[in-house]
Short mmCIF file of C-alpha atoms in Angstrom, two decimals:
data_model
loop_
_atom_site.label_atom_id
_atom_site.label_comp_id
_atom_site.label_asym_id
_atom_site.label_seq_id
_atom_site.Cartn_x
_atom_site.Cartn_y
_atom_site.Cartn_z
CA UNK A 1 5.23 -39.70 4.43
CA UNK A 2 6.49 -38.05 1.26
CA UNK A 3 5.95 -34.39 0.42
CA UNK A 4 3.03 -35.13 -1.91
CA UNK A 5 1.13 -36.99 0.81
CA UNK A 6 1.84 -34.28 3.40
CA UNK A 7 0.69 -31.61 0.92
CA UNK A 8 -2.55 -33.52 0.26
CA UNK A 9 -3.45 -33.86 3.94
CA UNK A 10 -2.58 -30.24 4.65
CA UNK A 11 -4.81 -29.11 1.79
CA UNK A 12 -7.60 -31.46 2.89
CA UNK A 13 -7.31 -30.17 6.46
CA UNK A 14 -7.66 -26.57 5.27
CA UNK A 15 -10.71 -27.58 3.23
CA UNK A 16 -12.43 -29.37 6.12
CA UNK A 17 -11.81 -26.56 8.60
CA UNK A 18 -12.70 -23.86 6.07
CA UNK A 19 -15.96 -25.55 5.04
CA UNK A 20 -16.89 -26.11 8.68
CA UNK A 21 -16.45 -22.41 9.50
CA UNK A 22 -18.40 -21.35 6.40
CA UNK A 23 -21.25 -23.74 7.17
CA UNK A 24 -21.31 -22.56 10.80
CA UNK A 25 -21.43 -18.92 9.72
CA UNK A 26 -24.20 -19.59 7.21
CA UNK A 27 -26.55 -21.97 9.00
CA UNK A 28 -26.03 -21.28 12.69
CA UNK A 29 -25.72 -17.50 12.46
CA UNK A 30 -26.94 -15.98 9.18
CA UNK A 31 -29.88 -18.30 8.46
CA UNK A 32 -30.87 -18.28 12.13
CA UNK A 33 -31.09 -14.46 11.99
CA UNK A 34 -32.80 -14.41 8.56
CA UNK A 35 -30.01 -12.50 6.80
CA UNK A 36 -29.79 -12.32 3.01
CA UNK A 37 -26.55 -14.10 2.17
CA UNK A 38 -23.91 -13.88 -0.53
CA UNK A 39 -23.13 -16.06 -3.52
CA UNK A 40 -24.88 -19.26 -4.48
CA UNK A 41 -25.37 -19.98 -0.80
CA UNK A 42 -27.43 -16.81 -0.66
CA UNK A 43 -29.59 -18.01 -3.55
CA UNK A 44 -29.95 -21.40 -1.82
CA UNK A 45 -31.02 -19.65 1.42
CA UNK A 46 -33.72 -17.75 -0.52
CA UNK A 47 -35.02 -21.06 -1.91
CA UNK A 48 -34.79 -22.58 1.58
CA UNK A 49 -36.94 -19.81 3.07
CA UNK A 50 -39.59 -20.35 0.38
CA UNK A 51 -39.60 -24.12 -0.04
CA UNK A 52 -37.53 -25.54 2.90
CA UNK A 53 -35.22 -27.34 0.48
CA UNK A 54 -31.79 -28.26 1.95
CA UNK A 55 -29.30 -25.41 1.53
CA UNK A 56 -26.27 -27.59 0.81
CA UNK A 57 -27.96 -29.71 -1.85
CA UNK A 58 -29.45 -26.71 -3.65
CA UNK A 59 -26.07 -24.95 -3.62
CA UNK A 60 -24.46 -28.06 -5.11
CA UNK A 61 -27.01 -28.19 -7.95
CA UNK A 62 -26.61 -24.47 -8.70
CA UNK A 63 -22.85 -24.96 -8.94
CA UNK A 64 -22.94 -27.51 -11.75
CA UNK A 65 -23.48 -25.23 -14.80
CA UNK A 66 -20.97 -22.63 -13.61
CA UNK A 67 -18.42 -25.35 -12.89
CA UNK A 68 -18.72 -26.65 -16.44
CA UNK A 69 -18.24 -23.16 -17.87
CA UNK A 70 -15.15 -22.37 -15.75
CA UNK A 71 -13.52 -25.79 -15.98
CA UNK A 72 -11.18 -24.88 -18.85
CA UNK A 73 -9.99 -21.66 -17.20
CA UNK A 74 -9.17 -23.16 -13.81
CA UNK A 75 -7.95 -26.62 -14.82
CA UNK A 76 -8.68 -30.22 -13.84
CA UNK A 77 -6.71 -30.27 -10.59
CA UNK A 78 -8.44 -27.19 -9.22
CA UNK A 79 -11.84 -28.49 -10.28
CA UNK A 80 -11.31 -31.80 -8.52
CA UNK A 81 -10.37 -29.97 -5.32
CA UNK A 82 -13.44 -27.80 -5.71
CA UNK A 83 -15.68 -30.84 -6.21
CA UNK A 84 -14.28 -32.26 -2.97
CA UNK A 85 -15.09 -29.00 -1.20
CA UNK A 86 -18.58 -28.88 -2.67
CA UNK A 87 -19.38 -32.37 -1.36
CA UNK A 88 -17.90 -31.55 2.06
CA UNK A 89 -19.84 -28.28 2.24
CA UNK A 90 -23.10 -30.00 1.29
CA UNK A 91 -22.72 -32.67 3.98
CA UNK A 92 -21.79 -30.13 6.65
CA UNK A 93 -24.65 -27.75 5.83
CA UNK A 94 -27.37 -30.37 5.56
CA UNK A 95 -26.31 -33.02 8.07
CA UNK A 96 -23.92 -31.58 10.66
CA UNK A 97 -24.92 -27.94 11.23
CA UNK A 98 -28.58 -28.72 12.08
CA UNK A 99 -27.25 -30.78 15.01
CA UNK A 100 -25.47 -27.76 16.50
CA UNK A 101 -27.19 -24.94 18.43
CA UNK A 102 -28.09 -21.80 16.50
CA UNK A 103 -27.28 -18.28 17.66
CA UNK A 104 -30.27 -16.44 19.14
CA UNK A 105 -28.68 -13.16 20.26
CA UNK A 106 -28.64 -9.72 18.64
CA UNK A 107 -28.65 -9.49 14.85
CA UNK A 108 -25.58 -7.25 14.85
CA UNK A 109 -23.50 -9.75 16.81
CA UNK A 110 -24.80 -12.52 14.59
CA UNK A 111 -23.76 -10.56 11.46
CA UNK A 112 -20.26 -9.96 12.85
CA UNK A 113 -19.78 -13.62 13.76
CA UNK A 114 -21.17 -14.80 10.43
CA UNK A 115 -18.91 -12.51 8.40
CA UNK A 116 -15.80 -13.38 10.41
CA UNK A 117 -16.41 -17.14 10.35
CA UNK A 118 -17.15 -17.24 6.64
CA UNK A 119 -14.24 -14.94 5.80
CA UNK A 120 -11.74 -17.11 7.69
CA UNK A 121 -13.28 -20.23 6.14
CA UNK A 122 -13.09 -18.96 2.57
CA UNK A 123 -9.58 -17.64 3.18
CA UNK A 124 -8.37 -21.06 4.35
CA UNK A 125 -9.93 -22.77 1.33
CA UNK A 126 -8.48 -20.25 -1.13
CA UNK A 127 -5.10 -20.56 0.60
CA UNK A 128 -5.24 -24.31 0.00
CA UNK A 129 -5.78 -23.64 -3.72
CA UNK A 130 -9.38 -24.87 -3.58
CA UNK A 131 -12.84 -23.35 -3.81
CA UNK A 132 -16.37 -23.99 -2.60
CA UNK A 133 -17.76 -23.42 -6.09
CA UNK A 134 -20.58 -21.02 -6.99
CA UNK A 135 -19.43 -17.44 -7.41
CA UNK A 136 -15.98 -18.67 -6.35
CA UNK A 137 -15.60 -20.02 -9.88
CA UNK A 138 -16.23 -16.55 -11.29
CA UNK A 139 -14.10 -14.89 -8.59
CA UNK A 140 -11.07 -17.10 -9.14
CA UNK A 141 -11.47 -17.03 -12.92
CA UNK A 142 -11.28 -13.24 -12.77
CA UNK A 143 -8.33 -13.46 -10.36
CA UNK A 144 -6.57 -15.86 -12.73
CA UNK A 145 -7.01 -13.48 -15.65
CA UNK A 146 -6.46 -10.29 -13.60
CA UNK A 147 -3.98 -11.21 -10.81
CA UNK A 148 -3.78 -7.63 -9.51
CA UNK A 149 -7.41 -7.67 -8.38
CA UNK A 150 -8.21 -8.28 -4.70
CA UNK A 151 -10.04 -11.55 -3.94
CA UNK A 152 -11.99 -9.87 -1.17
CA UNK A 153 -12.86 -6.95 -3.44
CA UNK A 154 -14.10 -9.21 -6.26
CA UNK A 155 -16.20 -11.16 -3.77
CA UNK A 156 -17.68 -7.96 -2.32
CA UNK A 157 -18.88 -6.65 -5.69
CA UNK A 158 -20.37 -9.95 -6.86
CA UNK A 159 -21.98 -10.81 -3.54
CA UNK A 160 -23.44 -7.34 -2.99
CA UNK A 161 -25.89 -7.97 -5.83
CA UNK A 162 -27.14 -11.23 -4.28
CA UNK A 163 -27.48 -9.68 -0.80
CA UNK A 164 -29.49 -6.74 -2.15
CA UNK A 165 -31.77 -9.02 -4.17
CA UNK A 166 -32.43 -11.28 -1.17
CA UNK A 167 -33.23 -8.36 1.12
CA UNK A 168 -35.60 -6.72 -1.37
CA UNK A 169 -37.33 -10.03 -2.05
CA UNK A 170 -38.24 -10.42 1.63
CA UNK A 171 -38.81 -6.68 2.16
CA UNK A 172 -36.04 -6.60 4.77
CA UNK A 173 -34.06 -3.39 4.34
CA UNK A 174 -32.39 -3.91 7.73
CA UNK A 175 -31.40 -7.37 6.55
CA UNK A 176 -29.68 -5.83 3.52
CA UNK A 177 -27.60 -3.63 5.81
CA UNK A 178 -26.60 -6.61 7.94
CA UNK A 179 -25.88 -8.60 4.79
CA UNK A 180 -23.55 -5.85 3.57
CA UNK A 181 -21.80 -5.90 6.96
CA UNK A 182 -21.33 -9.67 6.63
CA UNK A 183 -20.08 -9.22 3.07
CA UNK A 184 -17.62 -6.48 4.09
CA UNK A 185 -16.20 -8.50 6.99
CA UNK A 186 -15.98 -11.57 4.78
CA UNK A 187 -13.92 -9.63 2.20
CA UNK A 188 -11.55 -8.28 4.87
CA UNK A 189 -10.97 -11.66 6.49
CA UNK A 190 -10.40 -13.36 3.12
CA UNK A 191 -7.64 -10.92 2.23
CA UNK A 192 -6.12 -11.12 5.72
CA UNK A 193 -5.99 -14.92 5.65
CA UNK A 194 -4.84 -15.07 2.02
CA UNK A 195 -2.18 -12.38 2.08
CA UNK A 196 -1.52 -11.76 5.76
CA UNK A 197 1.37 -14.24 5.67
CA UNK A 198 2.91 -12.21 2.86
CA UNK A 199 2.44 -8.89 4.65
CA UNK A 200 5.60 -7.28 5.90
CA UNK A 201 7.48 -4.08 6.59
CA UNK A 202 9.68 -1.96 4.39
CA UNK A 203 12.61 -0.29 6.12
CA UNK A 204 14.19 2.78 4.56
CA UNK A 205 17.35 3.63 6.48
CA UNK A 206 19.13 6.92 5.73
CA UNK A 207 22.72 6.62 6.88
CA UNK A 208 26.32 7.54 6.15
CA UNK A 209 27.37 3.95 6.86
CA UNK A 210 25.60 2.18 4.03
CA UNK A 211 27.87 -0.83 3.67
CA UNK A 212 28.05 -1.41 7.43
CA UNK A 213 24.24 -1.27 7.73
CA UNK A 214 23.82 -3.80 4.91
CA UNK A 215 26.26 -6.15 6.64
CA UNK A 216 24.34 -5.69 9.92
CA UNK A 217 21.05 -6.56 8.20
CA UNK A 218 22.55 -9.72 6.76
CA UNK A 219 24.00 -10.69 10.15
CA UNK A 220 20.98 -9.93 12.35
CA UNK A 221 17.98 -10.90 10.22
CA UNK A 222 19.59 -12.69 7.25
CA UNK A 223 17.94 -10.43 4.66
CA UNK A 224 19.27 -8.81 1.53
CA UNK A 225 19.14 -5.05 1.13
CA UNK A 226 19.50 -2.46 -1.61
CA UNK A 227 21.77 0.59 -1.34
CA UNK A 228 20.41 3.72 -3.01
CA UNK A 229 22.88 6.63 -3.31
CA UNK A 230 21.48 9.85 -1.82
CA UNK A 231 22.49 13.35 -0.78
CA UNK A 232 21.62 15.31 2.36
CA UNK A 233 19.30 18.21 1.63
CA UNK A 234 20.90 20.63 4.12
CA UNK A 235 24.64 20.05 3.83
CA UNK A 236 24.65 18.23 0.49
CA UNK A 237 26.70 15.52 2.17
CA UNK A 238 26.71 12.02 0.60
CA UNK A 239 24.39 9.47 2.23
CA UNK A 240 22.90 6.07 1.47
CA UNK A 241 19.30 4.89 1.63
CA UNK A 242 19.15 1.23 2.60
CA UNK A 243 15.93 -0.44 1.46
CA UNK A 244 15.03 -3.77 3.08
CA UNK A 245 11.82 -5.83 3.12
CA UNK A 246 11.35 -7.82 6.33
CA UNK A 247 8.83 -9.04 8.88
CA UNK A 248 7.57 -6.93 11.82
CA UNK A 249 9.60 -9.10 14.20
CA UNK A 250 12.75 -8.47 12.19
CA UNK A 251 12.16 -4.71 12.29
CA UNK A 252 12.17 -4.92 16.08
CA UNK A 253 15.37 -6.97 16.01
CA UNK A 254 17.08 -4.36 13.83
CA UNK A 255 16.10 -1.18 15.67
CA UNK A 256 18.37 -1.45 18.72
CA UNK A 257 21.36 -2.81 16.79
CA UNK A 258 20.99 -0.08 14.19
CA UNK A 259 21.10 2.65 16.82
CA UNK A 260 24.26 1.13 18.25
CA UNK A 261 25.93 1.07 14.84
CA UNK A 262 24.84 4.53 13.68
CA UNK A 263 23.00 6.72 16.22
CA UNK A 264 22.64 9.44 13.57
CA UNK A 265 20.77 7.20 11.15
CA UNK A 266 17.16 7.92 10.25
CA UNK A 267 14.72 5.06 9.68
CA UNK A 268 11.32 5.07 7.99
CA UNK A 269 9.19 1.93 8.45
CA UNK A 270 6.38 1.36 5.95
CA UNK A 271 3.63 -1.27 5.86
CA UNK A 272 3.72 -3.63 2.87
CA UNK A 273 0.50 -5.50 2.14
CA UNK A 274 2.44 -8.13 0.18
CA UNK A 275 6.09 -9.04 -0.20
CA UNK A 276 7.18 -11.62 -2.78
CA UNK A 277 10.59 -13.04 -3.43
CA UNK A 278 13.32 -14.95 -1.64
CA UNK A 279 12.39 -15.56 1.97
CA UNK A 280 8.72 -14.72 1.44
CA UNK A 281 6.00 -17.16 0.44
CA UNK A 282 4.25 -16.52 -2.87
CA UNK A 283 0.47 -16.88 -2.71
CA UNK A 284 -1.18 -18.07 -5.92
CA UNK A 285 -4.85 -18.77 -6.50
CA UNK A 286 -6.98 -19.79 -9.41
CA UNK A 287 -4.09 -21.23 -11.42
CA UNK A 288 -4.59 -23.73 -14.19
CA UNK A 289 -2.66 -26.99 -14.11
CA UNK A 290 0.07 -25.78 -16.45
CA UNK A 291 0.63 -22.77 -14.20
CA UNK A 292 1.07 -24.77 -10.99
#
């Protein structure tokens, strides 16, 4: 198979798995425990509780006007992927999930499971460059225009309004609290799935053997490094600060070898939520066709 075919099936696999986890979290956990939900699914659940209309079909219908509005921003390719996800989600919610057992345990455990499942599901779909529609259109449109914003954070703000409305409508203050818990977990898991692969470590190595340390980094972990001239604060002796972005595994590989090379060196290891550039995968979402 060529790269295009492999890419299609990988994307489609992410979409199927992501939609399955979302549908499981919604129908078999959240709806079973009568939680107010987020997004257009939350609106569809409200309608379901009043009129027993199928959640998937109602969500699909609610998506149509927003999809038409956001089409130009997000592009044809993205919209076609989203349409595929919308159809998949509808079929899973209305035909498959009712065949599976629903969770009947504590509401807290149900909220945790629902938030985690949906968060992982949405993260996989976003990672594939797709969307389930609804507030996703608004979320990814904002992300496209404001790339510095957090996907999980945007989702949390938008979905909080729907959760609060649903809880007040059914006079379920406890349900609002559980809905916020679901929403919070969902936001965390989305960001972890989306950007966890880009997370890394930043090593700052203070040493008198700058060039030797850079050569060691290249040899051991095959990474580039930057030498920053520095001066010791006590003796005013010349030093170098070696700055290197790497993975947690690579930090471990470097530590022992570094101590062998320069036992007097001083290393600071910082967490980096995202690292972009050579050797690190760039995550992009909500791009129009001319940006892809």
